[in-house]
Amino acid sequence: MDSLKDFLLKKGYSKIKLKFTKTNHFEIKVSINGIKGQFILDTGASNSCVGFEAIERFNLKVKASDIKAVGAGASDMFTQISTSNTIQVGKWKKNRVALILFNLSHVNTGLINHNAEPVDGIIGADILKKGKAIIDYEKKQLYLKL
């Protein structure tokens, strides 16, 4: 019998290593518009997000948004949107990806207070769905369909 890894690789999935942090989050390396960053993998986040401070770093073209963000510890937060981005996670790559931008300072303050590194953003269910994601929690692996 094949392992989950062997089965998924045969089915055309790409394997991406996840880092388990002191705050019980999985972190993942992601490239946005060719620039690498550190992100939290959050299956409960409906959209993938980037902090305002990373707009220039990731070469994001930003538009105003009427959407108010809500998350753990914060609500009714001002947002902006950036469309037509290229995102790459391991070998998996997608063009024309929209990202929500908002103030991630409360997230990063919480991480720093628990001796964890700050992040550039959050990878949410939108990307996981597009990639037909499968997470192997025991082996700390994310699989995305190529």
Coordinates of C-alpha atoms in Angstrom, one line a residue:
M1 CA 0.0 0.0 0.0
D2 CA 1.3 3.4 -1.0
S3 CA 1.9 6.1 1.6
L4 CA -0.2 9.3 1.4
K5 CA 2.8 11.1 0.0
D6 CA 3.4 8.5 -2.7
F7 CA -0.3 8.4 -3.6
L8 CA -0.7 12.2 -3.9
L9 CA 2.5 12.6 -5.9
K10 CA 1.3 10.0 -8.3
K11 CA -2.0 12.0 -8.6
G12 CA -0.1 15.1 -9.6
Y13 CA 0.3 16.9 -6.3
S14 CA 3.3 18.9 -5.1
K15 CA 4.6 18.5 -1.6
I16 CA 5.3 21.6 0.5
K17 CA 7.0 21.5 3.9
L18 CA 5.1 23.2 6.8
K19 CA 6.8 24.7 9.9
F20 CA 5.0 24.2 13.2
T21 CA 5.5 27.2 15.4
K22 CA 5.6 27.9 19.1
T23 CA 2.1 29.4 18.7
N24 CA 0.6 26.2 17.3
H25 CA 0.4 27.6 13.7
F26 CA 1.8 26.2 10.5
E27 CA 4.0 28.6 8.6
I28 CA 4.8 28.3 5.0
K29 CA 7.1 30.0 2.5
V30 CA 5.2 31.7 -0.3
S31 CA 6.3 33.9 -3.3
I32 CA 4.1 36.7 -4.3
N33 CA 5.0 38.4 -7.6
G34 CA 8.4 36.6 -7.4
I35 CA 9.2 37.9 -3.9
K36 CA 9.5 35.3 -1.0
G37 CA 7.7 35.8 2.3
Q38 CA 6.7 34.0 5.4
F39 CA 2.9 33.2 5.9
I40 CA 0.6 31.6 8.3
L41 CA -1.5 28.8 6.9
D42 CA -5.0 29.4 8.1
T43 CA -7.8 27.1 7.0
G44 CA -10.3 29.2 8.8
A45 CA -9.4 32.4 6.9
S46 CA -11.7 32.9 4.0
N47 CA -9.2 34.9 2.0
S48 CA -5.5 35.2 1.8
C49 CA -4.1 38.4 3.2
V50 CA -1.0 40.5 3.2
G51 CA -0.1 43.3 5.7
F52 CA -0.1 46.9 4.6
E53 CA 3.6 47.1 5.3
A54 CA 4.4 44.6 2.6
I55 CA 2.7 46.4 -0.3
E56 CA 5.9 47.7 -1.8
R57 CA 7.9 44.6 -1.0
F58 CA 5.6 42.4 -3.0
N59 CA 5.0 45.0 -5.7
L60 CA 1.2 45.0 -5.1
K61 CA -1.1 47.3 -7.1
V62 CA -3.7 48.3 -4.5
K63 CA -7.3 49.5 -4.8
A64 CA -9.8 50.7 -2.3
S65 CA -12.2 48.1 -0.8
D66 CA -15.5 48.4 1.0
I67 CA -14.9 45.1 2.7
K68 CA -14.2 45.2 6.4
A69 CA -12.0 42.4 7.8
V70 CA -12.9 40.4 10.8
G71 CA -10.5 38.0 12.6
A72 CA -9.5 36.7 15.9
G73 CA -8.9 39.6 18.2
A74 CA -10.0 42.3 15.7
S75 CA -13.1 43.4 13.8
D76 CA -14.3 46.0 11.3
M77 CA -10.8 46.6 10.0
F78 CA -10.1 48.8 7.0
T79 CA -9.0 46.8 3.9
Q80 CA -7.6 47.2 0.5
I81 CA -7.4 44.7 -2.4
S82 CA -4.8 43.8 -4.9
T83 CA -5.7 41.8 -7.9
S84 CA -3.7 40.1 -10.7
N85 CA -0.9 38.8 -8.5
T86 CA 1.2 35.7 -9.1
I87 CA 1.5 33.4 -6.1
Q88 CA 3.8 30.4 -5.9
V89 CA 3.9 27.8 -3.1
G90 CA 6.5 25.2 -3.8
K91 CA 6.1 24.1 -7.4
W92 CA 2.4 25.1 -7.4
K93 CA 1.8 28.5 -9.1
K94 CA -1.3 30.5 -9.9
N95 CA -1.8 33.8 -11.8
R96 CA -4.5 36.5 -11.4
V97 CA -4.8 36.0 -7.6
A98 CA -6.6 38.6 -5.5
L99 CA -5.2 39.4 -2.1
I100 CA -6.8 41.3 0.8
L101 CA -4.6 43.9 2.5
F102 CA -5.1 45.0 6.1
N103 CA -3.2 45.9 9.2
L104 CA -1.5 42.7 10.5
S105 CA 0.1 44.4 13.5
H106 CA -2.2 42.6 16.0
V107 CA -1.3 39.3 14.5
N108 CA 2.4 40.0 14.5
T109 CA 2.3 41.5 18.0
G110 CA 0.8 38.3 19.2
L111 CA 3.4 36.2 17.5
I112 CA 6.3 38.3 18.8
N113 CA 4.8 38.2 22.4
H114 CA 5.0 34.4 22.1
N115 CA 8.7 34.4 20.9
A116 CA 7.6 33.6 17.3
E117 CA 8.7 35.4 14.1
P118 CA 6.3 38.0 12.5
V119 CA 4.7 37.0 9.2
D120 CA 4.0 38.8 5.9
G121 CA 0.5 37.5 5.7
I122 CA -2.0 34.6 5.8
I123 CA -2.7 31.9 3.3
G124 CA -6.4 31.2 3.5
A125 CA -9.1 28.9 2.2
D126 CA -9.2 30.7 -1.2
I127 CA -5.7 29.5 -2.1
L128 CA -6.2 26.1 -0.5
K129 CA -9.4 25.5 -2.5
K130 CA -7.7 26.6 -5.8
G131 CA -4.9 24.2 -5.1
K132 CA -7.2 21.3 -4.0
A133 CA -5.1 21.3 -0.8
I134 CA -4.6 18.3 1.4
I135 CA -2.8 18.8 4.7
D136 CA -0.9 16.0 6.4
Y137 CA -0.8 17.3 10.0
E138 CA 1.3 14.5 11.3
K139 CA 4.0 14.8 8.7
K140 CA 3.7 18.6 8.5
Q141 CA 3.2 18.6 4.8
L142 CA 0.8 20.5 2.5
Y143 CA -0.1 19.0 -0.9
L144 CA -1.3 21.2 -3.8
K145 CA -2.5 19.9 -7.1
L146 CA -0.3 21.0 -10.0

